[in-house]
Structures are given as C-alpha cells and as structure tokens.
Short mmCIF file of C-alpha atoms in Angstrom, two decimals:
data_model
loop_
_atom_site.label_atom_id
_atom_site.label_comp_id
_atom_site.label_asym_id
_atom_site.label_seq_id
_atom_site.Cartn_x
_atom_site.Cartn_y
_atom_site.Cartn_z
CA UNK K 28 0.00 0.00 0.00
CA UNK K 29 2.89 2.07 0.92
CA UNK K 30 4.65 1.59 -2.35
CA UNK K 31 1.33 1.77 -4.41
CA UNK K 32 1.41 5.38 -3.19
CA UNK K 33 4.44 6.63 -3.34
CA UNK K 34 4.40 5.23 -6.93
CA UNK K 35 1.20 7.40 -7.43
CA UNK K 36 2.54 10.58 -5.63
CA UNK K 37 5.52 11.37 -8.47
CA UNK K 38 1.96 11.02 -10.96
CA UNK K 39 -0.05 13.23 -8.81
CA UNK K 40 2.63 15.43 -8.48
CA UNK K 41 2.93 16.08 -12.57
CA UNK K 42 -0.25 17.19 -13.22
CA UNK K 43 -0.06 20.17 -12.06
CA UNK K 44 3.33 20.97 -13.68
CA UNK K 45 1.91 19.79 -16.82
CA UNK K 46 -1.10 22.33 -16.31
CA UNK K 47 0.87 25.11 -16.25
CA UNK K 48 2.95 24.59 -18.81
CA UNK K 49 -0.23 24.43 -21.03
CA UNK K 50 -1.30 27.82 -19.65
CA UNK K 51 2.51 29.14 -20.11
CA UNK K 52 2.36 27.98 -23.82
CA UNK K 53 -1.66 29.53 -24.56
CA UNK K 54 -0.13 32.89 -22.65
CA UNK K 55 2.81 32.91 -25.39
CA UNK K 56 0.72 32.35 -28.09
CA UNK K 57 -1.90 35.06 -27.48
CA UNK K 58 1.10 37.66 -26.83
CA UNK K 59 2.67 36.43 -30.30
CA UNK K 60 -1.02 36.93 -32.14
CA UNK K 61 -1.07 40.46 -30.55
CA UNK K 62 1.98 41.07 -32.02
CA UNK K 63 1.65 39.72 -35.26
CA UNK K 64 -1.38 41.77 -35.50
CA UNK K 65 -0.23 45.05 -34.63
CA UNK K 66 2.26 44.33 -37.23
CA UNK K 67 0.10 43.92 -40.01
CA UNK K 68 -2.19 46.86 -38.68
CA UNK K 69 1.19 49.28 -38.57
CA UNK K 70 2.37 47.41 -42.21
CA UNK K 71 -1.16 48.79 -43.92
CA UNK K 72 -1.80 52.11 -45.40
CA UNK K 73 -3.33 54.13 -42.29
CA UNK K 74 -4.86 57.68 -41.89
CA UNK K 75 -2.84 60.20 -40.64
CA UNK K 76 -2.83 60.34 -36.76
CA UNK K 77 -4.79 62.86 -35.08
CA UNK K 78 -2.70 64.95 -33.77
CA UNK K 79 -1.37 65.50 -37.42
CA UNK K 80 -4.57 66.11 -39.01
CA UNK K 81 -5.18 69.26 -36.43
CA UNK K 82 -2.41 70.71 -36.77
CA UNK K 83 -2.47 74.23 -36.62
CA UNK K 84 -0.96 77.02 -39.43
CA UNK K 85 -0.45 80.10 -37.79
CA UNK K 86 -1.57 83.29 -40.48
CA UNK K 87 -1.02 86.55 -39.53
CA UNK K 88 -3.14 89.67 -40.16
CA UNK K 89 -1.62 92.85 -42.47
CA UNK K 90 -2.92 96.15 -41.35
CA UNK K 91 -2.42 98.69 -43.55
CA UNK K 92 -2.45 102.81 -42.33
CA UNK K 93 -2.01 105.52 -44.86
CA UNK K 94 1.29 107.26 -43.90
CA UNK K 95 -0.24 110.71 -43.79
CA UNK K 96 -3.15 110.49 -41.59
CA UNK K 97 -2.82 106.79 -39.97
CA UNK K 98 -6.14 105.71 -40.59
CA UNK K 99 -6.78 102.28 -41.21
CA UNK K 100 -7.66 101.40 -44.89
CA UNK K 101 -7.57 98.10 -44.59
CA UNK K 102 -7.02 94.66 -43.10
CA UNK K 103 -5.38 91.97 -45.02
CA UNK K 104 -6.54 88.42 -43.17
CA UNK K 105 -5.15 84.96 -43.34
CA UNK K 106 -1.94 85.82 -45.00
CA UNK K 107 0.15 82.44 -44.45
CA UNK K 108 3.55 82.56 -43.28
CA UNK K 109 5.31 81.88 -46.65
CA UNK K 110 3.63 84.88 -48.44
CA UNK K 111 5.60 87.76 -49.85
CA UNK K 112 4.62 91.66 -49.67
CA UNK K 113 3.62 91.22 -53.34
CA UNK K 114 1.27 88.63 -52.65
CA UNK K 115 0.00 91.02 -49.51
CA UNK K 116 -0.33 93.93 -52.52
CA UNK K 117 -2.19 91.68 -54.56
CA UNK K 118 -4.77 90.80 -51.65
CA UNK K 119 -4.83 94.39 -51.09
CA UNK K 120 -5.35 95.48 -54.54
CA UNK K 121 -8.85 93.14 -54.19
CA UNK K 122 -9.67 94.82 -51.39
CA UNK K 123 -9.24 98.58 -52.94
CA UNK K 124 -9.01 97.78 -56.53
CA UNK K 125 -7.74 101.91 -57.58
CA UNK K 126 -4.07 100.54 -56.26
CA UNK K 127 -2.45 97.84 -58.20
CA UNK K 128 0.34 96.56 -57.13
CA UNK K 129 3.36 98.55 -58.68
CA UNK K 130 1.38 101.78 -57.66
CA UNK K 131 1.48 100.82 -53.82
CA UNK K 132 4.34 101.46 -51.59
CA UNK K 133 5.04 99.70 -48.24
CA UNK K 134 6.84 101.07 -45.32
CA UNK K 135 7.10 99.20 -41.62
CA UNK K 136 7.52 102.47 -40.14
CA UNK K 137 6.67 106.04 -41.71
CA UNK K 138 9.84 107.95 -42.20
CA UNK K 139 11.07 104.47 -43.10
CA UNK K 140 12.45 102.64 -46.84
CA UNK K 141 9.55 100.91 -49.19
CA UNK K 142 9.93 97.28 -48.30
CA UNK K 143 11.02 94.89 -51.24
CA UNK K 144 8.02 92.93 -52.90
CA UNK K 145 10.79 89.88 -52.39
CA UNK K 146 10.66 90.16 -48.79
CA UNK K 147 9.27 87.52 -46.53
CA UNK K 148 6.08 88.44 -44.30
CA UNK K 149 6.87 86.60 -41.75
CA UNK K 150 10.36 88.10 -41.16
CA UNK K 151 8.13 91.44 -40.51
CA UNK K 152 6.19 89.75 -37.98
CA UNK K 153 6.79 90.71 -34.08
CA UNK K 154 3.30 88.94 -33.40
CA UNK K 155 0.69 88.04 -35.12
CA UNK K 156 -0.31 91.62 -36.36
CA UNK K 157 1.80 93.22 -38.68
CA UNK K 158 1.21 97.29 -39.62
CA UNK K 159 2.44 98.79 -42.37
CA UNK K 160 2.26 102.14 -44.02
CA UNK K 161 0.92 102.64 -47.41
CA UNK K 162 2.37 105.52 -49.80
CA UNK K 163 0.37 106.06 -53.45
CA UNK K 164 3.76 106.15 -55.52
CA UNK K 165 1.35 107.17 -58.61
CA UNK K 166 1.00 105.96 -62.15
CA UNK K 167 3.76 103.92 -62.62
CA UNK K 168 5.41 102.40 -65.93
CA UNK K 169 7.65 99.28 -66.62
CA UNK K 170 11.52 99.82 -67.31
CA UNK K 171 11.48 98.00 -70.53
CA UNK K 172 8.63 101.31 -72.07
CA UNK K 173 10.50 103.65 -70.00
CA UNK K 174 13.80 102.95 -72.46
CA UNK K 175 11.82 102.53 -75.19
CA UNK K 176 10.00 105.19 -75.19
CA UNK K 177 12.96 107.82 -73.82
CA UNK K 178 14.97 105.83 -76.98
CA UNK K 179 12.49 105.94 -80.07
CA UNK K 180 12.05 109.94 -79.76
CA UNK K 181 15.13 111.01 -80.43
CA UNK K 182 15.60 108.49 -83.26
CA UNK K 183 12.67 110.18 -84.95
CA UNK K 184 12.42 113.72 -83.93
CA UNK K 185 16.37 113.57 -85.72
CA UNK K 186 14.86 112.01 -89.10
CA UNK K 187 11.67 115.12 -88.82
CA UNK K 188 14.34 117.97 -88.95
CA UNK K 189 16.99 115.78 -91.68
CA UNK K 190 14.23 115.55 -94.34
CA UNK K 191 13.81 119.26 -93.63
CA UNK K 192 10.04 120.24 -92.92
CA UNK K 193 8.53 123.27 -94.10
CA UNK K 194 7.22 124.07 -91.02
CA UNK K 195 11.02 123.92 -89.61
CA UNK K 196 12.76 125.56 -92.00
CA UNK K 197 12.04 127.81 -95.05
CA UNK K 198 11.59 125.86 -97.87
CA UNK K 199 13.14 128.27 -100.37
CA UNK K 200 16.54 127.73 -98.55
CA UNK K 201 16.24 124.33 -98.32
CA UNK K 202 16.39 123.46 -102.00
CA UNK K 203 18.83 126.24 -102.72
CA UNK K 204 21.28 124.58 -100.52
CA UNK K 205 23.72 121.66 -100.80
CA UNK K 206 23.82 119.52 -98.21
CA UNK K 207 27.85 118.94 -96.91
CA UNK K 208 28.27 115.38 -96.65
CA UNK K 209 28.73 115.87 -93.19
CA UNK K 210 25.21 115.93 -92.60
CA UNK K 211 24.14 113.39 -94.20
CA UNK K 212 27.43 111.12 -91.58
CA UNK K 213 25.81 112.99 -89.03
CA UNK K 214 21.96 111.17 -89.70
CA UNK K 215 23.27 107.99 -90.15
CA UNK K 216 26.18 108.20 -86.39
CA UNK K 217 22.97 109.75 -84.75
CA UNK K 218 20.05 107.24 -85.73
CA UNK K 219 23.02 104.25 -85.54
CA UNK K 220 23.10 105.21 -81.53
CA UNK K 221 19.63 104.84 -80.82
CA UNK K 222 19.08 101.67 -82.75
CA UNK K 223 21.75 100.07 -81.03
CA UNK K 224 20.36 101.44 -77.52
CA UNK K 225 16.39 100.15 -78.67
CA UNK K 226 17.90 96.80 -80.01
CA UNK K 227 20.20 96.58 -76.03
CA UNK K 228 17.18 97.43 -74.46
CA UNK K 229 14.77 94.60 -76.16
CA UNK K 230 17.59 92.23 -76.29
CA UNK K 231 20.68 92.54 -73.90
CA UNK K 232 19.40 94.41 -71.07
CA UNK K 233 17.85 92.46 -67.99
CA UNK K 234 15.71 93.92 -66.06
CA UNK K 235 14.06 93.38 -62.42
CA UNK K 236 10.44 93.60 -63.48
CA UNK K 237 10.40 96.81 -61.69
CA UNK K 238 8.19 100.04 -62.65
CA UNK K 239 9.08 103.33 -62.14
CA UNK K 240 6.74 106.53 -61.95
CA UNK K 241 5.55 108.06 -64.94
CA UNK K 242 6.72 110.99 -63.92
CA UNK K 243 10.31 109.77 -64.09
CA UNK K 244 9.79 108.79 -67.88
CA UNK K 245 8.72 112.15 -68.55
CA UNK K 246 11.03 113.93 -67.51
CA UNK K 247 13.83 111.26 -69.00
CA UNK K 248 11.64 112.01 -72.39
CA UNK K 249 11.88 115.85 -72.34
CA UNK K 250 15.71 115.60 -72.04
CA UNK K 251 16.16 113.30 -74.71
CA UNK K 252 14.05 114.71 -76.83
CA UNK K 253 15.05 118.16 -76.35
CA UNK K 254 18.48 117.71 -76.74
CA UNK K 255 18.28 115.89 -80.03
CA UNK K 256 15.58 118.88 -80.99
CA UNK K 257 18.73 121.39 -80.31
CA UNK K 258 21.15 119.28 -82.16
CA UNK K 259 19.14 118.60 -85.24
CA UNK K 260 18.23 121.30 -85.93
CA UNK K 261 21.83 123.56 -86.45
CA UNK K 262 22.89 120.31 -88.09
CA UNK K 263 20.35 119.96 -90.54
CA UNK K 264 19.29 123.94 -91.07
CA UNK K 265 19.83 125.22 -94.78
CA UNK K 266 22.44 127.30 -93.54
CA UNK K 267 25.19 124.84 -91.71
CA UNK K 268 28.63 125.36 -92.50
CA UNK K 269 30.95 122.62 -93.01
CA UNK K 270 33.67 121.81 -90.18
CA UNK K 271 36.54 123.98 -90.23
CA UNK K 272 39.26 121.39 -90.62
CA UNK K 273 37.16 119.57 -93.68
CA UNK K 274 37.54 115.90 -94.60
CA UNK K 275 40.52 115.16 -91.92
CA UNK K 276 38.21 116.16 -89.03
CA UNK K 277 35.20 114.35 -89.99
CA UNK K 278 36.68 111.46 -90.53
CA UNK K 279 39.26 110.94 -87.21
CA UNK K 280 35.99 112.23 -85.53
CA UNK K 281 33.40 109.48 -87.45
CA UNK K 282 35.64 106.81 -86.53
CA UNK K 283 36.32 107.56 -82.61
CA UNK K 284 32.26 107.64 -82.70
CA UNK K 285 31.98 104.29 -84.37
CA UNK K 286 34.68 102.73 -82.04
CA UNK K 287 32.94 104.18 -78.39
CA UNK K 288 29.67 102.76 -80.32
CA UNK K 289 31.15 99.34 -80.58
CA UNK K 290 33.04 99.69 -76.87
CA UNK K 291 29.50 101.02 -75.20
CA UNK K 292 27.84 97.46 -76.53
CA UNK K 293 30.60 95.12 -75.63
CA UNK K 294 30.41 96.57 -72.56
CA UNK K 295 27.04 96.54 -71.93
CA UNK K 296 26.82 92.66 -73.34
CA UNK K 297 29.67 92.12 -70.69
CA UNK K 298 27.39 93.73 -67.65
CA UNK K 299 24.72 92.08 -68.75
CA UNK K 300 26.28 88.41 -68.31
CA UNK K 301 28.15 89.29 -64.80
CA UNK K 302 28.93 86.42 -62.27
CA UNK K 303 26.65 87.08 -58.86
CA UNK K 304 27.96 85.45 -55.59
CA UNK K 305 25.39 85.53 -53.32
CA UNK K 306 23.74 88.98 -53.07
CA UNK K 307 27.18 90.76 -54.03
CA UNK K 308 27.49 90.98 -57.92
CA UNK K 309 31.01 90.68 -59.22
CA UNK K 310 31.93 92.90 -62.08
CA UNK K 311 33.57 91.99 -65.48
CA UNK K 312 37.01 91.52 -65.99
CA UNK K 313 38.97 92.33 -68.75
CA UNK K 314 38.97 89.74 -71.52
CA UNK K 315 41.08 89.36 -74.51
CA UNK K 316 38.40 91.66 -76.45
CA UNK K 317 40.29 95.50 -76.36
CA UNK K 318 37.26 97.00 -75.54
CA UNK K 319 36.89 95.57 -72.36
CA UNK K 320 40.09 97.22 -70.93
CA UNK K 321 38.45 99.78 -69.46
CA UNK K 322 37.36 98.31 -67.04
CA UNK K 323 41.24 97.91 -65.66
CA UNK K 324 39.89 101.80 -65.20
CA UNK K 325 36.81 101.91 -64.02
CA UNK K 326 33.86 100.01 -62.89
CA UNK K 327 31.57 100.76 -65.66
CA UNK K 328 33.47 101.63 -69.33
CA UNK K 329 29.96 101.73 -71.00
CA UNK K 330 29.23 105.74 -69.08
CA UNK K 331 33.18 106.36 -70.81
CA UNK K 332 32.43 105.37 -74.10
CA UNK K 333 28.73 106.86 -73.89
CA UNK K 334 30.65 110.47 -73.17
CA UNK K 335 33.14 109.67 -75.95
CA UNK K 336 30.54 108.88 -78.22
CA UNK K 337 29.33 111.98 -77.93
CA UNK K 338 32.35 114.36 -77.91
CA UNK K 339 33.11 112.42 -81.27
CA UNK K 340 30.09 113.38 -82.59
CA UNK K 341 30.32 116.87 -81.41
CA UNK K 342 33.90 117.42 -82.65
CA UNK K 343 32.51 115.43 -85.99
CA UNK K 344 29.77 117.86 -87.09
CA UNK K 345 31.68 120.89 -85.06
CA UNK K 346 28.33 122.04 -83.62
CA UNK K 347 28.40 124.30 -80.27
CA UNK K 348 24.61 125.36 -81.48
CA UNK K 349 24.10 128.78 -83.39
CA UNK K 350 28.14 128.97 -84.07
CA UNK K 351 28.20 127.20 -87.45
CA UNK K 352 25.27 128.97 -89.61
CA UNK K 353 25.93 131.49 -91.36
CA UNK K 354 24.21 135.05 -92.29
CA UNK K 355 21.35 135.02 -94.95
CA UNK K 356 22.71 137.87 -96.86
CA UNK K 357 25.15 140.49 -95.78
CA UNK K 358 23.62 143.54 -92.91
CA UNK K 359 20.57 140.70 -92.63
CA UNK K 360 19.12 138.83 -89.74
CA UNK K 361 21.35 136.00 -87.91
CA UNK K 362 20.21 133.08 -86.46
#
C-alpha cells in the first residue's frame, strides 16, 4: 500500500506541472497573435494620426495705415507665413481695386524705406499683427517702355528735322542749298546710336520687373528729346557750315564715334552676363576683347564710351549750337 502510493505521488505530483505549462504555452501564443497583429495593422496604409490632421498654421493679419493720416484702410486676413509683400499687394489690390500693385508702396515704419516685394512676411512679424504704411507712388510704368520710349524719340524727332520740314525751315533755302556730306554722316552716327540702344534694351538688357513713376519717364523724355531737338536742328538747317578742318576732321571724328559705339555694346553685353555670388554681384574683368580694358579703369566703361561717343560726334559735325550757320545775306538777320 505504501509503495502503491508513493508510486502514485511522483503522478499526482505532474499534473499540475503539466497544467501550467499548457497555460505558459496559450499565454505565449496570445502575446505572439497580438503582435503579429499590430504588425500587419502598422504594415497597412493608415490615416494620418490625429494629432497631425489638427495641426495648426499660424496666419497673420496685415494692417495697412495711410502714412499721412494713420487711418486704417484696410485689413489683409489669413496671409500664411510663406507669403511675400507682393502677394500682400495683390490681396490688397482686391480689397481697394484703384491701387495695383506697382502703384502701392510699403513702409514698416513712416519715415522708413519701401519694403522689397521679395521680402518675406513673416520676417516682418513681431506677433501676429503686422502694420504697415501705405504711400500712393502714382502711375507707374515698366523699365522695358520707360527705355523705349525715352529711346524711339530722339531716333525720330532727328529724321523730322533731316528731311527738312517746311514748317522747320524755309523751304526756299532748303532746296537752294547743298547739303555737306557731313550731314548726311551725321543722320546715319545719330540714328546708328539709338538703334543700337532700342535693339540693347529689347535684347541685352535684364531687367528686375520693376516700374518706375511716370513721372520719371517724362522727364527722362523731355531731355532726350530736347536735346536731339537742339542738335538737329543747327545740323540739318539750310544754312550749316561745313567743319573747319574739312575731310581730316570728320573722318578721325566718325571713326572715334563708331569705335565708343562698338566699346559702349561690348560693354554693356559684358554687364549684362556678370557672375553674382550671393547677393554681391562681381563685375567683369577684362577679356582678350580691347574694348573691355576699361574696365582695368573703371567700374563701368559703357558711361566712358557713352561720353566719348558723344564728344566724337560733337567734334565730328563741329556744332556748339548757333556757331556754325551762317548770315542770310550780308547787314541781314542772324540766327
């Protein structure tokens, strides 16, 4: 009997060891099926998590004052962080359509520079309010009419006094008199410097994109204009006497004009293709082209040769106004 149970205790004794290890086993395998499941839920294509899909943008709000009286014109709202002032203009200009954009100035304080259209609005921003002060800079024009129009003037008022108008000059005299060849050198040097400058303006020149008031462009027009008006017309009147040192003159004169013509575009095709390192732009250097050795000089040859262009010309035609025409007839008027 003894034996009978103590060769049943070791029996009784592994059941219960064999019990838990089934409950051990069941435990791992629920803990693996978790797992594999939260793999398969992280392995799929989820939404976005909450916290993502309310997350805030902060915009900020553009107040805009006039500079002379400080009343409030306007609110710009909801202007997101990335925006530029031009993009603030262009909100603005909705709001008060008589502004467009080039014709609206921005200051951050009143005495203060007109801010950049490039610049960030959020690098204005002290909180979530930004003021500015708006200036009316007026009816404003793009660079590329400014030059042509300040360009295609001269190029024809010239042409109005060559052909010799009636109501310039007095016809009688004008088909009495022979023209000095001179004059005719003179028409083709002065319409061969605006075509280059209207051909470097379309096709060379770069420009920002900027405007400019129209006030600017005409008051560049009435000097243009009225200097070739002065020039023309000694040049071209029935009257003009031939320079004093003849053929010699002209000619040393005609070609200085026709080489600061050639220097003034090479120069100006140089300028136009300078390196920029960051913000700092790097001018030209000299190259194995002649007329870029100016600039072992000075920073911008193309103002030189402009001014030697015209001395040439000047020296060419020998024309200090009024001295080169001569009396009608003997004890008569003089022009």
């Amino acid at each position: 009997m003894l034996r009978r149970q103590k060769l049943g205790a070791p029996e009784h004794k592994r059941d219960p060891a064999a019990h838990g290890g089934t409950l051990s086993m069941s435990h791992n395998n629920t803990r693996s099926f978790f797992n594999f499941s939260q793999l398969v839920l992280s392995a799929g294509n989820l939404k976005s998590p909450p916290v993502l899909k309310h997350s805030k943008i902060t915009y900020f709000e553009v107040e805009i004052l006039d500079v002379q009286s400080k009343k409030q014109i306007c609110i710009v709202d909801k202007v997101p962080p990335s925006s530029t002032l031009l993009d603030v203009k262009h909100k603005f200009h909705k709001a008060c359509p008589q502004w467009y954009p080039s014709r609206v100035g921005l200051q951050l304080e009143r005495n203060g520079p007109y801010l950049k259209d490039s610049v960030n609005i959020q690098s204005l921003a002290v909180s979530s309010i930004i003021t500015l002060y708006f200036t009316d800079l007026g009816q404003q024009v793009g660079w590329t009419t400014f030059f042509l129009t300040e360009y295609t003037g001269p190029l024809l008022i010239y042409l109005l006094f060559y052909i010799r108008l009636s109501t310039i000059y007095d016809q009688v005299e004008s088909t009495k008199n022979f023209r000095h060849p001179v004059v005719h050198l003179a028409c083709f040097c002065h319409c061969l410097h605006y075509i280059r400058h209207l051909l470097e303006t379309l096709f060379v020149h770069k420009f920002s994109g900027g405007h400019t008031p129209l006030k600017n462009m005409i008051k560049g027009c009435a000097f243009y204009w009225g200097f070739t008006s002065w020039i023309a017309y000694y040049i071209n009147h029935p009257r003009y006497t031939p320079p004093s040192f003849g053929h010699r003159q002209v000619s040393l004169a005609a070609l200085g004009f026709l080489m600061c013509e050639a220097g003034n575009h090479f120069i100006n095709v140089a300028l136009a293709h300078q390196n920029h390192s960051g913000s700092k732009a790097c001018f030209p250097s000299p190259t194995y082209n002649p007329f870029t050795w100016l600039f072992l000089l000075v920073s911008c040859p193309n103002y030189t040769y402009e001014v030697g262009s015209w001395i040439s010309f000047t020296v060419m035609t020998q024309t200090l106004p009024g001295r080169q025409i001569s009396p009608a007839v003997p004890g008569g008027d003089c022009l």
